XYZ file of C-alpha atoms in Angstrom:
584
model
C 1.828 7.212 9.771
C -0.986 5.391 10.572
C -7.158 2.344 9.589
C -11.695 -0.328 10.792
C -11.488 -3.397 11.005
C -10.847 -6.170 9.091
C -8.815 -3.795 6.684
C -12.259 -2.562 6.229
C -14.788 -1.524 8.553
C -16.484 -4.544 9.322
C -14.180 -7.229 9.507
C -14.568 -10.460 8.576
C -15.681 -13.673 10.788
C -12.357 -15.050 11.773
C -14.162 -18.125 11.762
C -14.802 -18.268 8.444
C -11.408 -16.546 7.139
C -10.290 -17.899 4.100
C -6.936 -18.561 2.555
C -6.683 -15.714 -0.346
C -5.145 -17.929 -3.283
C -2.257 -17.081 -4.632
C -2.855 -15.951 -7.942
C -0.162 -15.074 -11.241
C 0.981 -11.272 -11.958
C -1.271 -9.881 -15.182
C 1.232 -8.078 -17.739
C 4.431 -8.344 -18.816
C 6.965 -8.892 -16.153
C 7.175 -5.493 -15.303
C 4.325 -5.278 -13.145
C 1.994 -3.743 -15.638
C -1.295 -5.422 -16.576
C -1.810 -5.734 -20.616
C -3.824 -3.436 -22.733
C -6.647 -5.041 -24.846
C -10.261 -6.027 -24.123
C -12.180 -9.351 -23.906
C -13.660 -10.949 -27.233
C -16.647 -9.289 -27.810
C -16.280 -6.439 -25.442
C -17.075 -2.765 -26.753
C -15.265 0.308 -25.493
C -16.556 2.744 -23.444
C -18.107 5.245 -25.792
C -16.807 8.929 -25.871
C -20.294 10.212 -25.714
C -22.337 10.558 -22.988
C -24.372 7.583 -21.626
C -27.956 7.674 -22.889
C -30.619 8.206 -19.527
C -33.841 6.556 -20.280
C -37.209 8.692 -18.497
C -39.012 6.605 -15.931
C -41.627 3.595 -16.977
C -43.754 2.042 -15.846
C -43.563 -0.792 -13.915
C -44.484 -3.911 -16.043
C -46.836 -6.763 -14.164
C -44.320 -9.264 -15.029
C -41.780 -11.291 -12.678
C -38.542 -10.502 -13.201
C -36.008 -13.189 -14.982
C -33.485 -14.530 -12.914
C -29.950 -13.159 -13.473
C -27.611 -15.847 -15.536
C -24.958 -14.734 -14.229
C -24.218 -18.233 -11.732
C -21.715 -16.549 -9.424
C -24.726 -13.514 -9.016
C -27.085 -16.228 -8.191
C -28.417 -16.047 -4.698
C -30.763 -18.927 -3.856
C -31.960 -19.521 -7.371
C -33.484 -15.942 -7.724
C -31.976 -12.480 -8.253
C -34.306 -10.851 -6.627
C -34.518 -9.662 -3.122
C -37.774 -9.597 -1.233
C -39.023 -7.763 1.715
C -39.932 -4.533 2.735
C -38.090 -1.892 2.902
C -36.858 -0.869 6.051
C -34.261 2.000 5.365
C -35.210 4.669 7.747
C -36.245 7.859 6.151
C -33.633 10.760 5.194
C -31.078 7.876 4.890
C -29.437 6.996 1.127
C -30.957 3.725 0.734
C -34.541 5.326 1.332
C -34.186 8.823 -0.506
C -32.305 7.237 -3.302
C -34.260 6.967 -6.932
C -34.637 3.265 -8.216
C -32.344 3.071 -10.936
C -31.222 0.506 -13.390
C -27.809 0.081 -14.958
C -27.587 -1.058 -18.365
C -24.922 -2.538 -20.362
C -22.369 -2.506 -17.752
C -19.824 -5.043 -17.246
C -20.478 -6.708 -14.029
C -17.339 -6.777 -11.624
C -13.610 -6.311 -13.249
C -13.415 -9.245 -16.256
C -17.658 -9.748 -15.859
C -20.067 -10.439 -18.195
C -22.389 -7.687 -19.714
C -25.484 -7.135 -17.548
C -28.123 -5.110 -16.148
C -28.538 -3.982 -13.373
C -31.566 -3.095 -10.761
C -30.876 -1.051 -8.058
C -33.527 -0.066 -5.205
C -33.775 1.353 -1.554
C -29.995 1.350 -1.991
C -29.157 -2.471 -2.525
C -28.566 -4.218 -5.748
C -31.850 -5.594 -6.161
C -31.918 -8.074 -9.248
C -29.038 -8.763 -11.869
C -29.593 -9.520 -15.582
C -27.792 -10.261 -18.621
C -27.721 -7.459 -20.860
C -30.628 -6.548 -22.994
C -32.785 -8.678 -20.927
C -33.900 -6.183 -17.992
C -37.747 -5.445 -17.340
C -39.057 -2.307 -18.028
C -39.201 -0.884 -14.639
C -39.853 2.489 -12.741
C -37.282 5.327 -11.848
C -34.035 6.161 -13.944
C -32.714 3.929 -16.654
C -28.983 4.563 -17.219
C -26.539 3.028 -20.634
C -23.114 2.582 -19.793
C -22.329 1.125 -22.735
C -19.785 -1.385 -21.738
C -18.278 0.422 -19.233
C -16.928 -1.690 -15.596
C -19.036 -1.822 -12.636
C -17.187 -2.865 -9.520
C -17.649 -2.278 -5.733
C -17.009 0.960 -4.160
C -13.539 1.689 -2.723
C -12.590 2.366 0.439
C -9.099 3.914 1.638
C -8.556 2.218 5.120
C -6.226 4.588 6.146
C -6.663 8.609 6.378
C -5.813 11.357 8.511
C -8.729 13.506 6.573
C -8.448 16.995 8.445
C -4.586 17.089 7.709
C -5.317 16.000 3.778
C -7.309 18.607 3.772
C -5.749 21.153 5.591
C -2.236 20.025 3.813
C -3.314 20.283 0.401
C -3.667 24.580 0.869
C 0.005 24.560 2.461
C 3.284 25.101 0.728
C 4.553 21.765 -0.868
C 7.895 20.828 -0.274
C 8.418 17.563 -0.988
C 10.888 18.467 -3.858
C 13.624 19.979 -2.153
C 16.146 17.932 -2.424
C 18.238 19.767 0.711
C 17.381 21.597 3.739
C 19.010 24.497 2.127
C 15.933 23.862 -0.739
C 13.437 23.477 1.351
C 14.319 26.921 3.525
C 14.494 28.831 0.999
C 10.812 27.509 -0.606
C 9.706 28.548 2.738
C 11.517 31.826 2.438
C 9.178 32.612 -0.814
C 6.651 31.468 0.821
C 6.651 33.656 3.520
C 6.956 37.075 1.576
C 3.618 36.572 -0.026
C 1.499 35.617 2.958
C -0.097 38.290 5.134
C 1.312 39.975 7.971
C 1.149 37.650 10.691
C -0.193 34.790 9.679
C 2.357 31.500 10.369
C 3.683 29.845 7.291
C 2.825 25.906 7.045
C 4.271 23.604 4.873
C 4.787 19.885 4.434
C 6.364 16.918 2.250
C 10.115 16.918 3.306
C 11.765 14.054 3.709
C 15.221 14.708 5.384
C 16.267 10.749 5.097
C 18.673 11.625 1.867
C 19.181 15.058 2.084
C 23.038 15.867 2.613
C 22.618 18.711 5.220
C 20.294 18.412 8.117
C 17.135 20.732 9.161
C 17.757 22.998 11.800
C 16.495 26.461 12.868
C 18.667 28.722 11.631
C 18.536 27.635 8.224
C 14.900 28.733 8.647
C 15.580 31.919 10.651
C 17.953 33.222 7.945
C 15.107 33.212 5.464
C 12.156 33.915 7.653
C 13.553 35.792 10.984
C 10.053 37.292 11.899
C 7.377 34.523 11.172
C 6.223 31.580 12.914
C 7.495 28.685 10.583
C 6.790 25.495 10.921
C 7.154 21.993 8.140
C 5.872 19.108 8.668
C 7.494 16.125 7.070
C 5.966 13.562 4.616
C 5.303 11.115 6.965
C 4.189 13.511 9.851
C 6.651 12.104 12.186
C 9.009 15.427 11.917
C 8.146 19.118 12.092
C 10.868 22.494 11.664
C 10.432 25.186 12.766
C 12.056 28.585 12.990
C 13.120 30.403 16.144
C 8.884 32.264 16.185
C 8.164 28.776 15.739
C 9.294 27.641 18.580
C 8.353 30.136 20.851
C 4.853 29.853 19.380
C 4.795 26.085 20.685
C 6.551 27.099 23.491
C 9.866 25.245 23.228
C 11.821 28.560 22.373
C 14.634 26.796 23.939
C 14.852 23.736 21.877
C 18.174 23.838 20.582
C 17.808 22.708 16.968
C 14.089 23.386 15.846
C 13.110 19.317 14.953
C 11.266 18.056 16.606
C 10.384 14.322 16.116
C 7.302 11.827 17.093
C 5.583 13.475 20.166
C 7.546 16.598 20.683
C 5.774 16.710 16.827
C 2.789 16.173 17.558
C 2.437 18.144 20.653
C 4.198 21.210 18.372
C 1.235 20.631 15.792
C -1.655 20.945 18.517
C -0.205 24.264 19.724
C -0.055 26.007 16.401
C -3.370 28.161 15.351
C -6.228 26.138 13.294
C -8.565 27.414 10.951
C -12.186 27.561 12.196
C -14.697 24.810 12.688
C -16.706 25.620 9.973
C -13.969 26.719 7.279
C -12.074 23.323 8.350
C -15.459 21.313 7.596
C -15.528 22.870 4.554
C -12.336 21.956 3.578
C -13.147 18.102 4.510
C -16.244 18.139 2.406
C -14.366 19.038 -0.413
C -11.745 16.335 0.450
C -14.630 14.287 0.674
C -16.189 15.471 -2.709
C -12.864 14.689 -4.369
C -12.290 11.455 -2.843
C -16.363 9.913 -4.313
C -14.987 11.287 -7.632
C -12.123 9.120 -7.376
C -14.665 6.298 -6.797
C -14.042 6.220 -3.009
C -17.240 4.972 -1.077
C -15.789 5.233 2.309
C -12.671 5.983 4.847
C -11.185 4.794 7.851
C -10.047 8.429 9.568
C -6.929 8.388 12.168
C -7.512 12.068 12.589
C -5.945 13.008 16.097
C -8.780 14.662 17.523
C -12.550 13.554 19.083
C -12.730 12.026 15.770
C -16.412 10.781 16.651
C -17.935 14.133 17.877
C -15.985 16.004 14.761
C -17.677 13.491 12.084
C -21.297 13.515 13.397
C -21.160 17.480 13.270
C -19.538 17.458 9.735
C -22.455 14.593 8.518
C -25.665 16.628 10.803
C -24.250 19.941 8.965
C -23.824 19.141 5.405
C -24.408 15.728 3.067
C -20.986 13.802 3.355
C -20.890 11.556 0.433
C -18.729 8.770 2.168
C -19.314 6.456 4.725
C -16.945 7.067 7.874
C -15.203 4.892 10.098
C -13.911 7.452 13.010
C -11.021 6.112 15.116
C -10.613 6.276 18.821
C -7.054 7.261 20.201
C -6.374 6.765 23.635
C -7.851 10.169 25.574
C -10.875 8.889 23.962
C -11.359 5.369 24.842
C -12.366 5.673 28.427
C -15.666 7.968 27.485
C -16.049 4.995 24.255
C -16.257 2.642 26.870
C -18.419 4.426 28.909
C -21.231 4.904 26.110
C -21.070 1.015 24.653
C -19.421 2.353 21.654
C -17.952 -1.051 19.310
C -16.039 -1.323 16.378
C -18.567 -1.363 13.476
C -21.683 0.013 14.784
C -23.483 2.347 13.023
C -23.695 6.076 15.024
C -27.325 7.920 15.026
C -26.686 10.492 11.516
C -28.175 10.875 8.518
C -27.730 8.512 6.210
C -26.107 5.904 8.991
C -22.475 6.886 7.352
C -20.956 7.044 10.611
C -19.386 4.091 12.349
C -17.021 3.432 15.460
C -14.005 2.510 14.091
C -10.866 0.599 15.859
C -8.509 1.668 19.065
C -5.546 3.559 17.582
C -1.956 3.218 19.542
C 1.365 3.823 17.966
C 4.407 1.415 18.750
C 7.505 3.038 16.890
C 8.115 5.989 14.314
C 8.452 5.677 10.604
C 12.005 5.133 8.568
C 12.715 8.948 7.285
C 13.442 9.863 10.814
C 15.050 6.692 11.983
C 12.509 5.801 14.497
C 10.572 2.464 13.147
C 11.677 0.112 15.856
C 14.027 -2.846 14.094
C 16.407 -5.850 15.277
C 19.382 -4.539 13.584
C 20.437 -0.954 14.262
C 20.457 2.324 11.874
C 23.485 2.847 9.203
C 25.917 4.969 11.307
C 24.026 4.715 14.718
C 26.126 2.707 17.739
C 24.137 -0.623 18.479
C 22.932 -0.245 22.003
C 22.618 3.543 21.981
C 19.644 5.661 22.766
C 17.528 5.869 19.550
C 20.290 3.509 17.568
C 17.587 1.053 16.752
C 14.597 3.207 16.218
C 12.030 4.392 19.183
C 9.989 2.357 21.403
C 6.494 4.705 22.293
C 4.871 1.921 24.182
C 5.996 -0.448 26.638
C 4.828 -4.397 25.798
C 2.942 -4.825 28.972
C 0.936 -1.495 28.308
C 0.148 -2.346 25.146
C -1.013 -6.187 26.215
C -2.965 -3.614 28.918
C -4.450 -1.654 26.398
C -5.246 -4.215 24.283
C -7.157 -6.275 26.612
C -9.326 -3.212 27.661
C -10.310 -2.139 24.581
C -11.495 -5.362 23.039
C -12.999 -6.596 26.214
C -15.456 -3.803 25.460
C -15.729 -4.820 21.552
C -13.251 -1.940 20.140
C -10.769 -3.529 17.913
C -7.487 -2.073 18.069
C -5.380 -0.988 14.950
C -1.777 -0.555 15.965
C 0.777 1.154 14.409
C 4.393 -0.808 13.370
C 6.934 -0.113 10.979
C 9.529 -1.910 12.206
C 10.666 -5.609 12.347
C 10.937 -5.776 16.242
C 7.860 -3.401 16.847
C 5.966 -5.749 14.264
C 7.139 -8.505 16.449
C 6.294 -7.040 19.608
C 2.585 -6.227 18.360
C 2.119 -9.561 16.770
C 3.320 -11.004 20.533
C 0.604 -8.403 22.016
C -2.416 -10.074 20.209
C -1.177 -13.604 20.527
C -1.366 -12.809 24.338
C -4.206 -11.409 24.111
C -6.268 -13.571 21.629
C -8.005 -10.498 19.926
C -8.525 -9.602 16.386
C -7.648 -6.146 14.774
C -5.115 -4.631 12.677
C -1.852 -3.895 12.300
C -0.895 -0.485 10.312
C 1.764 -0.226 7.837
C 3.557 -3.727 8.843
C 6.564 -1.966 6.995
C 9.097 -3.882 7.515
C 8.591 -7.936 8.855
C 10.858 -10.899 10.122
C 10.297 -13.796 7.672
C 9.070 -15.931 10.996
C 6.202 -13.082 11.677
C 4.569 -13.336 8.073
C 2.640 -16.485 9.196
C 1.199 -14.886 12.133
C -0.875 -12.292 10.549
C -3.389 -14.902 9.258
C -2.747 -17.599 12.043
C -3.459 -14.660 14.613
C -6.184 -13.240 12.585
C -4.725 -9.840 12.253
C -5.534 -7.650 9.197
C -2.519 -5.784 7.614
C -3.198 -2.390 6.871
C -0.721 -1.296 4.122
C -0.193 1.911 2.126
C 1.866 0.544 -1.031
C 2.186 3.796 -2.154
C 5.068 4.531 0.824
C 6.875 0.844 -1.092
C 7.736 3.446 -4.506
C 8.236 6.393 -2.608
C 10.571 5.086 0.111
C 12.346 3.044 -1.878
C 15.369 4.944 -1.947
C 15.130 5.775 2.015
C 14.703 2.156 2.645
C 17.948 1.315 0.565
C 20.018 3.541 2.636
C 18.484 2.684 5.852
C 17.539 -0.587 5.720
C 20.455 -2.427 3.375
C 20.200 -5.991 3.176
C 16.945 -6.011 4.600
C 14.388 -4.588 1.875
C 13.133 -8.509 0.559
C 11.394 -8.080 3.836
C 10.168 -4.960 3.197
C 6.589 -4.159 2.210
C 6.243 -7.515 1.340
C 2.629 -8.059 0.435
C 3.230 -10.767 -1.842
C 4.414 -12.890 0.939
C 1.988 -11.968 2.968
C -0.504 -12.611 0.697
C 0.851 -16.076 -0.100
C 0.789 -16.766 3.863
C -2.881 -15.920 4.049
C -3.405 -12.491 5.537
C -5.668 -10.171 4.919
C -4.547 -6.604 3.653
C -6.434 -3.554 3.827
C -5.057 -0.859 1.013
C -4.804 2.802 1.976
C -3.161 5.952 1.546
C -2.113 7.191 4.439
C -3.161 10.661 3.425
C -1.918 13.402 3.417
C 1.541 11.307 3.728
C 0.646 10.014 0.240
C -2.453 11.495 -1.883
C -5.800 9.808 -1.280
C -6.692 8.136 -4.342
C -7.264 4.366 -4.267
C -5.954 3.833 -8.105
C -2.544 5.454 -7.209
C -2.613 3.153 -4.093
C -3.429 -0.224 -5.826
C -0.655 0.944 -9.136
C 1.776 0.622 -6.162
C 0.680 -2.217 -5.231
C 0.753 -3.876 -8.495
C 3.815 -2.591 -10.099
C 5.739 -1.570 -7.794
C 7.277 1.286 -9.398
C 6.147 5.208 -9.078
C 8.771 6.477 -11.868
C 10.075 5.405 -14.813
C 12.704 2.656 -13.050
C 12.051 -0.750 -12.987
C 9.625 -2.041 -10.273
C 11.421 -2.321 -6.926
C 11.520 -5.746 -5.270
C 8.909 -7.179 -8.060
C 8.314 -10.235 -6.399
C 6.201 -8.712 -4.271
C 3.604 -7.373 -6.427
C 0.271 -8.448 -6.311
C -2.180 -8.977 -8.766
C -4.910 -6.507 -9.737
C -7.595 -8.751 -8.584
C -6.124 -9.031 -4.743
C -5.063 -4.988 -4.720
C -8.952 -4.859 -5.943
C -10.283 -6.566 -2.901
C -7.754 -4.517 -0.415
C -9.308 -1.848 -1.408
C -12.983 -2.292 -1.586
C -13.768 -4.438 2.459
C -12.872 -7.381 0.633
C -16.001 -7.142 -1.832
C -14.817 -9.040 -4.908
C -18.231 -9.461 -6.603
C -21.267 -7.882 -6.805
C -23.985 -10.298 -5.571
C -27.767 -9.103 -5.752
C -28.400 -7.499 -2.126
C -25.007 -6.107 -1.652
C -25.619 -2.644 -0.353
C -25.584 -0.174 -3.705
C -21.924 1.254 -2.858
C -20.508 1.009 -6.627
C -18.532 3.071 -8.613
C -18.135 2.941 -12.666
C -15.004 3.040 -14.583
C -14.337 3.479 -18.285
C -12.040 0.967 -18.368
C -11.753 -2.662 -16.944
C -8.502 -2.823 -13.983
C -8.112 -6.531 -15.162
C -7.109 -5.501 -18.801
C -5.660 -1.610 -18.178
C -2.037 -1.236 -18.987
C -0.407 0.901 -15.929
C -0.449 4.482 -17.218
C -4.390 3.676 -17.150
C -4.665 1.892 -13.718
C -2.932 4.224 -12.297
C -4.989 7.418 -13.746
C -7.935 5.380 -13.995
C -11.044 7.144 -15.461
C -13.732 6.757 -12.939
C -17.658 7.370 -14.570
C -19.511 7.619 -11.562
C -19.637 6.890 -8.010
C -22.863 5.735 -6.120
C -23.103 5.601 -2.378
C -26.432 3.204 -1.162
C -27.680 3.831 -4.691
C -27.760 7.352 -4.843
C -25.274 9.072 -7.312
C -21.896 11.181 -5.583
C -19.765 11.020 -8.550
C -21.201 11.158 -12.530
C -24.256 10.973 -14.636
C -26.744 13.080 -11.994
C -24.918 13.952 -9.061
């Protein structure tokens, strides 16, 4: 499936876009970076980091930082007066001061000064003035900006990770019968929900009455990995109302419309269930989310954030029943909404172009394996004519909302990348799955961020070997794109893959989810690049950046893959108050 802009939330000036250098592959061929530490570094110890009581503050300037790439006008200090309003992070937030930390993945030891949530002065280690609020030893550990997944559906992660998993059945048969236990153990009445198939590779095919031989009596309904497929039983159906539909899967928007009619959990239980999602995701070291959530994702976010304290920064998507009343209030991409904290911002214009591969939908030049060329459906599904998406396009950034389309295939790739050339607006592209060599170029000479989940590259692989033979060098090829100047934007796609930003950037590194060799390893990308994809393109930590950080026990430049991929994350600090770690 399918997010704010710029693969982050503020994109950047397409004026001042850069070229991101191609850079070598750390490790050993295999895509996995090598173990070991820099001369002179000291490992994380296994105890916990020492927390210094307040002091006073001295009457002393502070030294500048030595640190020359920290440097900022030949002080590391910011002046000014604080202007945070109150109740926000930045102006509840105690001053705090990191010490020992290595500044930025492969920095040098420093200290650190944190206040009214920015990243006040920088220091080489040892060499920090005694100052007021909370003193903090990390004792070598890494110190790098915080992480952003630019690509959620959050109300599905968190509804999907309470249903029955199914993503191991490795037939419809499998999968029925999971459902089938399932079933017997919920109570009466209540419709069982699951998700994770993937019917690309399975030898038999979904249908209803594989579903109403196991459960005859309940409403049944699965929803596959890349929520572009749901099954459902015969009580399924009827509870959607298409009790007629004569094989029970249902694909792209007979999905989605199946989905809206089944029975939610309440506002307030589903809000708790995304503030644990939420909770989870700032322990992972995530600072903030671009949400594609279906719904008034606006209204849903500033209740969630004026009910409870959200410990992520939001960037809430408009779809199209939405963008009319956006327009009508002044909403743009990138401003910052009226809640506490000022964690809420507009995010882009959400339209879909094509399907996704498992069901045979992404849009491409060549047709399907097995399908008749020129046949309904034989070369994927078109869901929005070119001229209405030039249409739409041209309304919404008129009014300053970027759009963020998704495109899987090669022609609906194409067919975007025409849309915005038209056009002449920035935005995004999501997933970019699957690219003619001739569109890699545009991204960057169009100025259109890539939003890419590399976790779908390992577990696709197979899928995209049956369906797409002969094409895959073409396939989630960030390398090349990287090489040709585009911008990515890493995310997760969750709940189609699980939201955490360390399995997203292993994928994008190695290549590989298993133990087989990496898959296509030419188009990994090194740490450093998956680093920036993931964090709005932050890759160093200059003295009055805003205080979104998060602290890891190990450094991503020298972590061997097992660790990379499980990476041990310290803390997490959102405007420079703690979400994650040492006083949270």
């Amino acid at each position: 499936m399918a997010a704010g802009p710029g693969g982050e939330l503020r994109p950047p000036d397409r004026r001042r876009r850069h070229r991101i250098p191609a850079a070598r592959h750390e490790g050993d061929g295999q895509g996995e970076a090598q173990p070991g530490r820099a001369r002179g570094d000291r490992p994380p110890s296994c105890r916990r980091p020492r927390i210094r009581p307040a002091a006073r503050r001295p009457r002393t300037r502070p030294r500048h930082a030595r640190h020359p790439e920290e440097a900022v006008s030949n002080t590391n200090t910011v002046t000014g007066p604080n202007t945070a309003a109150p109740g926000t992070p930045s102006a509840t937030a105690e001053p705090l001061t990191l010490r020992r930390v290595r500044l930025g993945a492969g920095g040098p030891l420093s200290d650190v000064r944190i206040e009214s949530g920015l990243v006040k002065a920088v220091f080489p280690a040892g060499e920090s003035p005694r100052a007021d609020g909370q003193s903090l030893d990390l004792d070598g550990r890494t110190l790098l900006p915080g992480l952003w997944d630019s690509h959620v559906h959050m109300v599905q992660w968190a509804g999907l990770r309470r249903r029955l998993d199914v993503s191991g059945a490795r037939s419809a048969r499998e999968a029925a019968d999971a459902a089938g236990r399932q079933a017997a153990a919920l109570p009466a009445g209540e419709p069982m929900i699951g998700h994770g198939f993937r019917d690309g590779l399975w030898p038999d095919a979904p249908h209803k009455d594989l579903l109403d031989a196991r459960v005859p009596d309940r409403p049944t309904l699965l929803i596959s990995m890349d929520l572009h497929s749901a099954w459902l039983n015969s009580a399924g159906l009827a509870l959607v109302g298409r009790g007629d539909h004569p094989t029970g899967l249902l694909r792209e928007d007979e999905c989605i419309q199946a989905m809206a009619q089944l029975p939610t959990a309440s506002v307030e239980l589903t809000d708790q269930w995304v503030q644990e999602a939420c909770v989870a995701a700032a322990a992972r070291g995530i600072t903030g989310i671009v949400d594609f959530e279906y719904a008034d994702n606006i209204a849903d976010w500033t209740r969630r954030m004026n009910g409870a304290a959200v410990p992520l920064r939001v960037a809430a998507s408009i779809w199209s029943p939405q963008l009319d009343a956006a327009i009508s209030r002044g909403l743009r991409t990138g401003q910052t909404l009226d809640t506490p904290g000022g964690l809420l911002e507009v995010g882009p214009f959400k339209l879909l172009t094509d399907g996704s591969l498992n069901t045979r939908t992404a849009l491409c030049h060549e047709a399907y394996p097995g399908a008749v060329p020129g046949e309904p459906g034989s070369h994927g599904l078109e869901q929005l004519p070119p001229e209405e998406l030039v249409s739409l396009l041209r309304r919404a950034s008129s009014h300053g909302i970027e759009p963020a389309i998704h495109a899987i295939g090669d022609r609906a790739n194409e067919m975007t990348l025409d849309a915005f050339e038209e056009v002449r607006c920035h935005g995004r592209i999501e997933h970019g799955q699957l690219l003619a060599a001739k569109d890699i170029p545009r991204f960057a000479e169009l100025g259109v961020t890539v939003s890419i989940q590399p976790t779908h590259a390992v577990d696709d692989r197979d899928v995209a070997d049956r369906h797409w033979a002969g094409r895959t060098h073409r396939a989630y090829a960030f390398a090349d794109l990287l090489a040709a100047g585009a911008v990515l934007a890493l995310g997760s796609d969750a709940p189609v893959a699980t939201l955490d930003p360390w399995l997203t950037m292993a994928s994008a590194v190695t290549r590989t989810g298993d133990e087989r060799p990496p898959w296509h390893p030419e188009q990994r990308i090194p740490v450093a690049d998956a680093l920036a994809g993931s964090s709005r393109g932050r890759r160093l930590i200059r003295v009055g950046d805003r205080a979104d950080l998060v602290v890891t026990d190990a450094d991503p430049l020298t972590a061997d893959t097992r660790t990379l991929r499980e990476m041990p994350v310290h803390a997490t600090l959102l405007a420079g108050a703690w979400t994650h770690g040492p006083s949270s």
